Short mmCIF file of C-alpha atoms (C1' of nucleotides) in Angstrom, two decimals:
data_model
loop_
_atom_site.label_atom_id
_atom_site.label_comp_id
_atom_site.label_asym_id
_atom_site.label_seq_id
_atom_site.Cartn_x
_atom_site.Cartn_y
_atom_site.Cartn_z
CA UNK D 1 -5.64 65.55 153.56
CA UNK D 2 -5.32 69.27 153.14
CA UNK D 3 -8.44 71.11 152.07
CA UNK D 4 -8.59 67.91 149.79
CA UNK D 5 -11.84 68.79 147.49
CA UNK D 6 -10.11 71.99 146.91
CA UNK D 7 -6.56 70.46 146.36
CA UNK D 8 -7.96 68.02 143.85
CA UNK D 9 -9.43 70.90 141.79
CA UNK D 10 -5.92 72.73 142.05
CA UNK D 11 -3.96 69.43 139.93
CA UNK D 12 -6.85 70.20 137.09
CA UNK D 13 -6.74 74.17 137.09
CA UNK D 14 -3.31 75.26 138.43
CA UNK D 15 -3.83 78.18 136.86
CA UNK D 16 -6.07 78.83 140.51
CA UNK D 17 -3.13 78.28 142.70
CA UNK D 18 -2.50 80.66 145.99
CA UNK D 19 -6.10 82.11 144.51
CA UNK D 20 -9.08 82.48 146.95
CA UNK D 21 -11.32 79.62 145.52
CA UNK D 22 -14.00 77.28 147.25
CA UNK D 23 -15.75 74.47 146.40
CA UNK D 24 -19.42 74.08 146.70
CA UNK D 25 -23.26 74.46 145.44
CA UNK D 26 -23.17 71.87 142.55
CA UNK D 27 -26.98 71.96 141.17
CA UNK D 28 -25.46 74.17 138.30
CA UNK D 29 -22.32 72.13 136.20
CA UNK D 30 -20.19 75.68 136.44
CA UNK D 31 -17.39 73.09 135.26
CA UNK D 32 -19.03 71.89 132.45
CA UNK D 33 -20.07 74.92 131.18
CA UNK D 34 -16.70 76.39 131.49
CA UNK D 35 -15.34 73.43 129.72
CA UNK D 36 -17.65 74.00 126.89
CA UNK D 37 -16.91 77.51 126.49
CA UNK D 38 -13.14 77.06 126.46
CA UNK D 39 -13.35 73.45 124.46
CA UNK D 40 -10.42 74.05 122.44
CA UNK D 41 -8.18 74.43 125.24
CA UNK D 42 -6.60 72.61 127.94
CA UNK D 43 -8.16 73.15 131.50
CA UNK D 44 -4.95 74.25 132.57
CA UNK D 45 -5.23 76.78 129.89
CA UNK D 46 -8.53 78.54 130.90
CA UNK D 47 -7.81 82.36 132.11
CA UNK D 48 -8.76 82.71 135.64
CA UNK D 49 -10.83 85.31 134.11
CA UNK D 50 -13.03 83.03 133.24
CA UNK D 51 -13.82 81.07 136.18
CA UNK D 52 -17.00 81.80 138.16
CA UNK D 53 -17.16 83.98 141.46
CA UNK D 54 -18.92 83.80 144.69
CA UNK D 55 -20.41 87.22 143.62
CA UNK D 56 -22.53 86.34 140.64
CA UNK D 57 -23.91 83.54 142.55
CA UNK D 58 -27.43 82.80 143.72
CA UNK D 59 -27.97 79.53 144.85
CA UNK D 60 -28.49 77.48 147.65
CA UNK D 61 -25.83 75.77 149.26
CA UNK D 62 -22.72 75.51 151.56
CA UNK D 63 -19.18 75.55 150.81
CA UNK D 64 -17.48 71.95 151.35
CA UNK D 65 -13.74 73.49 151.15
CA UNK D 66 -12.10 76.53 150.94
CA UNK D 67 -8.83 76.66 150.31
CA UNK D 68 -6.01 78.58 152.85
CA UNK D 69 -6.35 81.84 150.71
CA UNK D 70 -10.07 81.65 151.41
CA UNK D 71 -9.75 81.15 154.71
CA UNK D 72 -8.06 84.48 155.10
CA UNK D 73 -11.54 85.87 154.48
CA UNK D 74 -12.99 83.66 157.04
CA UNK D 75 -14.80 81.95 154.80
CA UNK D 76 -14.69 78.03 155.83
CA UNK D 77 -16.80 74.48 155.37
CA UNK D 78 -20.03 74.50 155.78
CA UNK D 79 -20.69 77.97 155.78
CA UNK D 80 -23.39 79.15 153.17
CA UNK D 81 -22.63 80.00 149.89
CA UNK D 82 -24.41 83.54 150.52
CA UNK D 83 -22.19 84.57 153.68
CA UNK D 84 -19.35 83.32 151.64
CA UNK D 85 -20.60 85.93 149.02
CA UNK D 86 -20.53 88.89 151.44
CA UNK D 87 -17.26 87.60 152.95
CA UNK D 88 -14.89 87.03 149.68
CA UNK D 89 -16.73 87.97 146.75
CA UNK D 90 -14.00 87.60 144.13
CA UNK D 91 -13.40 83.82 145.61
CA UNK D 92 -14.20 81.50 142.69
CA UNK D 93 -16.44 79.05 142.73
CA UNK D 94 -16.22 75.24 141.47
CA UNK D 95 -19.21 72.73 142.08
CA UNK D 96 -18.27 69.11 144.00
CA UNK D 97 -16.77 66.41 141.48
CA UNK D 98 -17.33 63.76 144.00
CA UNK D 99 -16.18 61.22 141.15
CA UNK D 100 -12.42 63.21 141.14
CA UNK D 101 -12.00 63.27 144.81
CA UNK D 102 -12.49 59.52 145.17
CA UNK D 103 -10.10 58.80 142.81
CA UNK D 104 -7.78 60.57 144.99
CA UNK D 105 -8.92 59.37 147.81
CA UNK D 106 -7.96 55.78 146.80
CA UNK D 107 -5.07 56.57 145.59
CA UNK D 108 -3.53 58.36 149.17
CA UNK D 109 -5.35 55.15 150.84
CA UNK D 110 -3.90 52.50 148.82
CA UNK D 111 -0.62 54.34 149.87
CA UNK D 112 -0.98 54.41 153.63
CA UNK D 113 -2.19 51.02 153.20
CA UNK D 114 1.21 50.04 151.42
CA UNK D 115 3.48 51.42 154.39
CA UNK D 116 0.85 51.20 157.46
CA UNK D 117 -1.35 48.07 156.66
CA UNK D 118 -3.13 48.65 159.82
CA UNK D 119 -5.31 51.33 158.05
CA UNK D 120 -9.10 52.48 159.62
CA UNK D 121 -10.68 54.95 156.95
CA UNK D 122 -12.47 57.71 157.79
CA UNK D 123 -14.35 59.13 154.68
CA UNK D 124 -13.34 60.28 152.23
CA UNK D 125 -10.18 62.49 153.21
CA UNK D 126 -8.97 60.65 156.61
CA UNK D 127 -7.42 57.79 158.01
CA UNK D 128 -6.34 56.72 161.01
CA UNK D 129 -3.48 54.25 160.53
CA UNK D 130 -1.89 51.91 163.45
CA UNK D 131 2.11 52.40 164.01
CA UNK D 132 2.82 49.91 166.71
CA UNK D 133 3.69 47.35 164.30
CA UNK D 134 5.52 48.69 161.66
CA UNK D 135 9.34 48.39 160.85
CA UNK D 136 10.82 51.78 162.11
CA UNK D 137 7.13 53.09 163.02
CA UNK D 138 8.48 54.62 166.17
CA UNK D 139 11.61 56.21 164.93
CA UNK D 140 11.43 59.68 165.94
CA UNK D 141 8.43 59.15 168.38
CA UNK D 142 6.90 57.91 164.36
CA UNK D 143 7.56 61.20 162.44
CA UNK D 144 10.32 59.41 160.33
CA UNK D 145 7.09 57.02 158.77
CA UNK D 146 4.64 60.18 158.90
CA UNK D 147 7.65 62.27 156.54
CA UNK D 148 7.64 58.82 154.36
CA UNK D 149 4.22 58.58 154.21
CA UNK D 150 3.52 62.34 153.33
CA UNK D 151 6.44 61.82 150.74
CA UNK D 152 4.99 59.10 148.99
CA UNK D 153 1.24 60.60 148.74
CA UNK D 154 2.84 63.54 147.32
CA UNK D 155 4.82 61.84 144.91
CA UNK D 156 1.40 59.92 144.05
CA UNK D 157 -0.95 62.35 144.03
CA UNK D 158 0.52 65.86 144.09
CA UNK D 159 -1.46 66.42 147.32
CA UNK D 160 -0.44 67.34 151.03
CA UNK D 161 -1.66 66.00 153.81
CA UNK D 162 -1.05 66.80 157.65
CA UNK D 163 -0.15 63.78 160.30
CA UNK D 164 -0.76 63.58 163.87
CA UNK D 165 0.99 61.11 165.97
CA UNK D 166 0.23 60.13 169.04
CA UNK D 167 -0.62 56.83 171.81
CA UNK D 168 -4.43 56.76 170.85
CA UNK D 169 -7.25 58.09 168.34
CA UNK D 170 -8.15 61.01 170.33
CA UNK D 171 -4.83 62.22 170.53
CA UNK D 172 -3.51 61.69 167.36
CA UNK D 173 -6.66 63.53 165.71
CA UNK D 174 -6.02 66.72 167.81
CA UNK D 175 -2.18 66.48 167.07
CA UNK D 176 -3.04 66.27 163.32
CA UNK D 177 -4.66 69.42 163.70
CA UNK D 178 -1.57 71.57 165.09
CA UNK D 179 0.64 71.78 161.98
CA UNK D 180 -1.42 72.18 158.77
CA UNK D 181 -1.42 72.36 156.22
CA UNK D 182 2.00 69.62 155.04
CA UNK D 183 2.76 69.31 158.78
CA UNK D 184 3.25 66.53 161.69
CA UNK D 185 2.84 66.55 164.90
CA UNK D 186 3.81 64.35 167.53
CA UNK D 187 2.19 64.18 170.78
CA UNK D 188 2.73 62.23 174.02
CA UNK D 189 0.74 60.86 176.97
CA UNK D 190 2.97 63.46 178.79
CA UNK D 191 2.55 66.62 176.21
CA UNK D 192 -1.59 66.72 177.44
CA UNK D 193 -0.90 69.15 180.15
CA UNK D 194 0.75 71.98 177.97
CA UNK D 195 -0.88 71.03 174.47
CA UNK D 196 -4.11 69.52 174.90
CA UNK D 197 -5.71 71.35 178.23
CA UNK D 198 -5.08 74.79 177.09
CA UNK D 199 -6.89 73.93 173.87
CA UNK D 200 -11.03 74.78 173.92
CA UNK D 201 -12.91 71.26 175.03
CA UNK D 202 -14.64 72.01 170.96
CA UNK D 203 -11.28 70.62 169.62
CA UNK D 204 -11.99 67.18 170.82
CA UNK D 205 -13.60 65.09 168.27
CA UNK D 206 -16.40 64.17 169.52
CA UNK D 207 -17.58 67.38 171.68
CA UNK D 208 -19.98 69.26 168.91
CA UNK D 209 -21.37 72.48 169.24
CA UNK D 210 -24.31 71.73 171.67
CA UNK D 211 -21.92 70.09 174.34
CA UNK D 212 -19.67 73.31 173.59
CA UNK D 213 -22.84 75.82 174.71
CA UNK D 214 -23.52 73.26 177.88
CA UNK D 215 -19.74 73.08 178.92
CA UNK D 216 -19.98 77.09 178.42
CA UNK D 217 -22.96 77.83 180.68
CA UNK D 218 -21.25 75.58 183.59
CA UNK D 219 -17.57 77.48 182.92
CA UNK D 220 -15.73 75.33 181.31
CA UNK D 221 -14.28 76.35 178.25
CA UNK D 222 -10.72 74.69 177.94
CA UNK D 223 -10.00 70.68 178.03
CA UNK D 224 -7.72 71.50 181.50
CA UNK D 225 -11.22 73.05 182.72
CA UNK D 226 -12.81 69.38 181.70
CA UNK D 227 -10.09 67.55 183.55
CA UNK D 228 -10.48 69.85 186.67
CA UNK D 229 -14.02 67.92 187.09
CA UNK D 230 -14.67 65.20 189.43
CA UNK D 231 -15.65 62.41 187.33
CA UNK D 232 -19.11 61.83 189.39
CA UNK D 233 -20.23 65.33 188.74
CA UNK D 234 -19.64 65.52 184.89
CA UNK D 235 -22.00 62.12 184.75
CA UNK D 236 -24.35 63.89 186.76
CA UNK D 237 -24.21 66.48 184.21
CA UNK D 238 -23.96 64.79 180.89
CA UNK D 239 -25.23 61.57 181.90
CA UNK D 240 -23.42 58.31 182.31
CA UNK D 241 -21.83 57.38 179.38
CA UNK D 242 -21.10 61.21 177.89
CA UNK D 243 -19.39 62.22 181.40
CA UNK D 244 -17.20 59.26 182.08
CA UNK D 245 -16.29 60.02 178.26
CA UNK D 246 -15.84 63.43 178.67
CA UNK D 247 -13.47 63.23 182.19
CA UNK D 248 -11.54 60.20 180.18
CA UNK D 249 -10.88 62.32 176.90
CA UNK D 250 -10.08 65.80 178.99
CA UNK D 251 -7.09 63.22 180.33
CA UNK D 252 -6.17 62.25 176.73
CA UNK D 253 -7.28 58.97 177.40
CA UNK D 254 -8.55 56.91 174.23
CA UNK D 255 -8.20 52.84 173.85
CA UNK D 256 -10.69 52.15 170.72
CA UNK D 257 -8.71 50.01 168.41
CA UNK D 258 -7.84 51.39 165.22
CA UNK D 259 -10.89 49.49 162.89
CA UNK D 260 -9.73 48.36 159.67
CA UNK D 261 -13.10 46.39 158.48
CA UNK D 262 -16.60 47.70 158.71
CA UNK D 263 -19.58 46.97 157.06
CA UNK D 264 -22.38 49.42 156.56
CA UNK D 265 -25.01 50.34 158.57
CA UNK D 266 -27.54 52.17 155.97
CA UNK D 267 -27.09 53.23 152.91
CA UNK D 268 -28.99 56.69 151.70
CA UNK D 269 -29.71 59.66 148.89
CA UNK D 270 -31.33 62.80 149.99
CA UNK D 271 -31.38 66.06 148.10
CA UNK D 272 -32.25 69.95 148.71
CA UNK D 273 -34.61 71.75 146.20
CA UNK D 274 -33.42 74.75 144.44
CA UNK D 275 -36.78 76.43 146.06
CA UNK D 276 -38.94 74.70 148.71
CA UNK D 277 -41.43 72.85 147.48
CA UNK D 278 -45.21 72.07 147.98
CA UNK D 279 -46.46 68.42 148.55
CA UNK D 280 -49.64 69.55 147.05
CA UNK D 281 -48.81 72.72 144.41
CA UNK D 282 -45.49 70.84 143.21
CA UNK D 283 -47.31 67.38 143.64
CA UNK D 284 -45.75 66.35 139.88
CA UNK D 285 -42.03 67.76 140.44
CA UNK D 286 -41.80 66.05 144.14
CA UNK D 287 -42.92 63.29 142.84
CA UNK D 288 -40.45 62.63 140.02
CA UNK D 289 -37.93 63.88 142.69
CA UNK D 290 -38.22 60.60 145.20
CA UNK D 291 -38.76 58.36 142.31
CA UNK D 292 -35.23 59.27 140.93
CA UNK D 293 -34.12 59.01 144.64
CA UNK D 294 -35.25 55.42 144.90
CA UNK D 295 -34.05 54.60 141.67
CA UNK D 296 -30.57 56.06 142.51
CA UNK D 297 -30.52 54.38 145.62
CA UNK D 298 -31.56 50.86 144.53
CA UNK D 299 -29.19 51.62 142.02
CA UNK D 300 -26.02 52.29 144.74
CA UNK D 301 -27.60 49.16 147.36
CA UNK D 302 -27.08 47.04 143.70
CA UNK D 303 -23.78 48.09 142.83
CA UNK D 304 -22.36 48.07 146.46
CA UNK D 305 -23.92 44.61 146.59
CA UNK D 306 -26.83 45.04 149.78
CA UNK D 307 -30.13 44.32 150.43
CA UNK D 308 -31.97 46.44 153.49
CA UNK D 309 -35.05 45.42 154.87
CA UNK D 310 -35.84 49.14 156.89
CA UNK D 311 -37.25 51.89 154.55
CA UNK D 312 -37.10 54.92 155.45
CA UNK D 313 -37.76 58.81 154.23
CA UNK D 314 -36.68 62.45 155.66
CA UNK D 315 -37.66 65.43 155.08
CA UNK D 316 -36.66 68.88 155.63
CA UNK D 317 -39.60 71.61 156.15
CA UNK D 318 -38.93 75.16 154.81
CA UNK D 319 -38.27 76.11 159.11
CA UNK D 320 -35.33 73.27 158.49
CA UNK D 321 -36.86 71.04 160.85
CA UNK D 322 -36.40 67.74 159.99
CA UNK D 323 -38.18 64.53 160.74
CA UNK D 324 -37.84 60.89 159.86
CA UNK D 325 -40.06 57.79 159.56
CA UNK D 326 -39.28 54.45 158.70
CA UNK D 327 -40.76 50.74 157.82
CA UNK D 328 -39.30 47.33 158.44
CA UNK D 329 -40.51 45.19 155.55
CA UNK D 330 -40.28 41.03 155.75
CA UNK D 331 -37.60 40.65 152.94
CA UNK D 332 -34.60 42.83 152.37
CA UNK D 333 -34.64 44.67 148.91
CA UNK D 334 -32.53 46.26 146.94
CA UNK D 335 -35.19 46.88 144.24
CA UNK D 336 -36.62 50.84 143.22
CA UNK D 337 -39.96 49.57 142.93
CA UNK D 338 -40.38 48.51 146.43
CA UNK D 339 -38.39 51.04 147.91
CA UNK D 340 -40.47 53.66 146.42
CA UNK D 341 -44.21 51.82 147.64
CA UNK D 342 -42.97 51.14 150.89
CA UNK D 343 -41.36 54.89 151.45
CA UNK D 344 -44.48 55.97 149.84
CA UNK D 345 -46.45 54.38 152.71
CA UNK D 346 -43.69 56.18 154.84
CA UNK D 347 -44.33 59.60 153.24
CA UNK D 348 -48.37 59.37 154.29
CA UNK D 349 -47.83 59.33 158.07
CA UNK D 350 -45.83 62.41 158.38
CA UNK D 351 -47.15 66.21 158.15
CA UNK D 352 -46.87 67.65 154.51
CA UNK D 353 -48.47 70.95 155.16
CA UNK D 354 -45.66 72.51 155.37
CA UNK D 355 -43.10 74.00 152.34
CA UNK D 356 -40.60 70.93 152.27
CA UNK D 357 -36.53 72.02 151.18
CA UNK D 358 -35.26 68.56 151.15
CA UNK D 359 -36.43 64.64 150.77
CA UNK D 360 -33.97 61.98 151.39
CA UNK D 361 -34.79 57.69 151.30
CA UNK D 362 -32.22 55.32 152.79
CA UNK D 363 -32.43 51.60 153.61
CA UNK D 364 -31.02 50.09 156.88
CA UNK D 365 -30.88 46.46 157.82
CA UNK D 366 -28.22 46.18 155.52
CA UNK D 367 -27.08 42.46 154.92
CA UNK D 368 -24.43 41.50 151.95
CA UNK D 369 -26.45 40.52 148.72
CA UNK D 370 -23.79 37.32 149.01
CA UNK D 371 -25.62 36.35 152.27
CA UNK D 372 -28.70 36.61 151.52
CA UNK D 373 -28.35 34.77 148.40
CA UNK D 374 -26.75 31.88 150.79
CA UNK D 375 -29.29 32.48 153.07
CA UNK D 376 -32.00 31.83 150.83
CA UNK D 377 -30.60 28.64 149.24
CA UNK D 378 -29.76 27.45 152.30
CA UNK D 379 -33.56 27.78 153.09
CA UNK D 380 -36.55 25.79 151.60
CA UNK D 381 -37.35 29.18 149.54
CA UNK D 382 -34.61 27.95 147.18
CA UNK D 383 -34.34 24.41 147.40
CA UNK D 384 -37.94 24.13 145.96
CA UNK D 385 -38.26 27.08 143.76
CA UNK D 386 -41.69 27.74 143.21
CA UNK D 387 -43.00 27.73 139.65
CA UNK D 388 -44.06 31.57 139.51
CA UNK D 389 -40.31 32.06 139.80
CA UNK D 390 -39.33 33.10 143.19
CA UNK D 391 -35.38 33.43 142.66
CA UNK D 392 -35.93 36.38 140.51
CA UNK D 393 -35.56 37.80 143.35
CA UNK D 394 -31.55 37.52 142.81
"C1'" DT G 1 -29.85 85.40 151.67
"C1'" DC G 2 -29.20 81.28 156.23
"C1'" DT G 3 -27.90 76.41 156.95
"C1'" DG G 4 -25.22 70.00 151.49
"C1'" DG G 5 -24.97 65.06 151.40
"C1'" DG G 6 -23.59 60.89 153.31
"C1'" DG G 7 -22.88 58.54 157.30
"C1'" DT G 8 -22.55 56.48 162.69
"C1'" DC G 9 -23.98 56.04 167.30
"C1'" DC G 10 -26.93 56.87 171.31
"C1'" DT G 11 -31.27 57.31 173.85
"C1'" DA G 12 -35.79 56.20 174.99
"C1'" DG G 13 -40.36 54.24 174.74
"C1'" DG G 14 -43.32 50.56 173.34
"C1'" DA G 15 -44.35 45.91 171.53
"C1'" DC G 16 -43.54 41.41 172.22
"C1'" DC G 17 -41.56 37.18 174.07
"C1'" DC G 18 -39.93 33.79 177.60
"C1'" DT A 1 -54.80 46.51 195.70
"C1'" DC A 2 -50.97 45.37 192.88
"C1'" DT A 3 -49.01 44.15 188.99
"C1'" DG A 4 -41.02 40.68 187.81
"C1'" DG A 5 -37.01 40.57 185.13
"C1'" DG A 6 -34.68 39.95 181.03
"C1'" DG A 7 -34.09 40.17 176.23
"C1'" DT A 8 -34.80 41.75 171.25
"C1'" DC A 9 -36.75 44.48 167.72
"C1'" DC A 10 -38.80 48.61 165.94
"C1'" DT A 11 -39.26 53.53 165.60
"C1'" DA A 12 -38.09 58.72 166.10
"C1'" DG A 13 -35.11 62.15 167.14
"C1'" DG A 14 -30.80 64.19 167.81
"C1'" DA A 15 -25.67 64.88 168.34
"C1'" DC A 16 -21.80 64.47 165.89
"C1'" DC A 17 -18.40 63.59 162.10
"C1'" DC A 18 -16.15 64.03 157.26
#
DNA sequence: TCTGGGGTCCTAGGACCC
DNA sequence: TCTGGGGTCCTAGGACCC
């Protein structure tokens, strides 16, 4: 999807449109209090006047999307809210409405879904979705489907989105990539030599921007400079798994399946003070801070319907150095009160000397709350319940 | 004035078991 | 003086992605 946060906000406030505006910080409702202030109107109604700007702000924070008028200033995601400042002062500035953008982002799934049925999601604002099998899926190399399927999210949503079609993953990602926004792109197993390897090796997804700096010191800065290596020497480089994957994807060459179940791995809450915080001089506020972030996150393990048995904390120290521990406990939970004791314990074996900027909790060991409901009738546990009332527990 | 929040996967060492 | 070979689970850190 095209700058999709920032897309979503345009359907509300279309008063914004072709306007430099980004989307990010949050800790302050900006929306709400605009709302308030302009109650009598519609949103659509609200003088741009009125909106917030980059400029007046102080916080902490990074900006999520920009949209394409933004990004004329070079202002882009995950750049922080300050820089942004300096770069495009006037740019106006609306916190993350997570809620909004998943609506959305059901709605332009549920369509792919509806014409593509092999459909892997990606978060939020991406999909990969498998051709092979559909009626007329490879008319026009696919871009026939990719124009109906842009059509009909538009028609649903009011939103654009770019496609990338191509034999594999790896391909179709980068292709995606070379006509946005409201474009397709179709690329073929013999289109790698002149598109792909004069691209830099940082446009394949998956190459981040500490391979970038290795690949850099040794000379190679385009994906034809990847596929120039002997296979044996980038393993000796990058080790064996990286390198093979490296010399594979500098040839285009990609054969995961497209994925359209998963379960999840861990499920997790973690949040950045306004100002960095003291374990010992902000002892109270910290420690209302991880209670609510146990409490939220029994809260989401409940209403996704998991138990975890792995506790674990992070935290952030005011040098941004971050560092992790975590507990295996004997029966998965999905309750706040024993996520916060056994985090707690967590908390006590790292160093809290330090000014901390950010404490997160998560669980791992997820298993459905089904199962282990099954699992524990299906074991004596349940089939003599003991008298001080063991299936509470459910 | 730096640098969000929610994830996945990989590596590597140690415990523990057969 | 020498001390196997596998396997799984747990833990910590880090790269990377949306």
């Amino acid at each position: 999807m095209d700058a999709f946060y920032a897309s979503v906000e345009l359907l509300r406030y279309p008063q914004l449109k072709g306007l430099p505006v980004v989307i990010g910080g949050g800790r302050r409702r900006l929306d709400e209090a605009l709302r308030d202030a302009h109650a009598d109107r519609p949103l659509a109604e609200i003088p741009v006047a009125a909106f917030p700007v980059l400029r007046d702000y102080a916080g902490r924070g990074v900006i999520t999307t920009a949209t394409y008028a933004a990004r004329q200033f070079g202002v882009g995601s995950a750049m922080g809210l300050m820089k942004a400042a300096k770069l495009c002062p006037q740019a106006i500035l609306l916190p993350v409405d997570f809620d909004e953008y998943r609506k959305y982002s059901r709605l332009f799934k549920a369509t792919v879904t509806e014409l593509a049925p092999q459909m892997e999601d990606r978060g939020v604002d991406e999909v990969y979705a498998d051709f092979t099998h559909v009626p007329g899926g490879q008319r026009e190399g696919g871009r026939v489907l990719a124009r109906l399927i842009q059509k009909s999210i538009f028609e649903r949503t009011g939103l654009t989105c770019s496609v990338g079609v191509a034999p594999n993953k790896l391909l179709a990602k980068m292709a995606s990539e070379f006509n946005k926004p409201n474009g397709i792109s179709v690329v073929f197993e013999a289109d790698v030599q002149t598109k792909i390897w004069p691209l830099p090796c940082r446009k394949i997804n998956g190459i981040g921007p500490k391979a970038e700096i290795k690949l850099a010191k040794l000379h190679i800065h385009t994906i034809g400079d990847l596929a120039a290596q002997p296979r044996e020497w980038l393993v000796d480089n990058f080790g064996k798994a990286y390198g093979a994957w490296l010399h594979d994807a500098s040839r285009g060459r990609d054969n995961r399946a497209v994925v359209t179940e998963s379960e999840p791995v861990s499920i997790s809450r973690e949040t950045t003070f306004d100002r960095d915080l003291h374990a010992v001089r902000d002892k109270a506020q910290l420690g209302q801070i991880f209670t609510e972030l146990c409490t939220k996150l029994a809260g989401d393990l409940q209403r996704k319907g998991y138990v975890g048995k792995t506790i674990g904390i992070k935290l952030r120290y005011d040098n941004f150095k971050s560092v992790t521990r975590d507990q295996t406990i004997e029966t998965h939970t999905h309750d706040a009160t024993t996520i916060r004791h056994t985090a707690g314990l967590c908390l006590k074996r790292v160093n809290l000397a330090p000014r901390l900027r950010l404490l997160g909790v998560r669980v791992g060991g997820l298993m459905k709350m089904s199962d282990f409901v099954q699992q524990a009738v299906d074991s004596k546990l349940a089939t003599t319940p003991a008298a001080d009332g063991n299936l509470s527990l459910f």
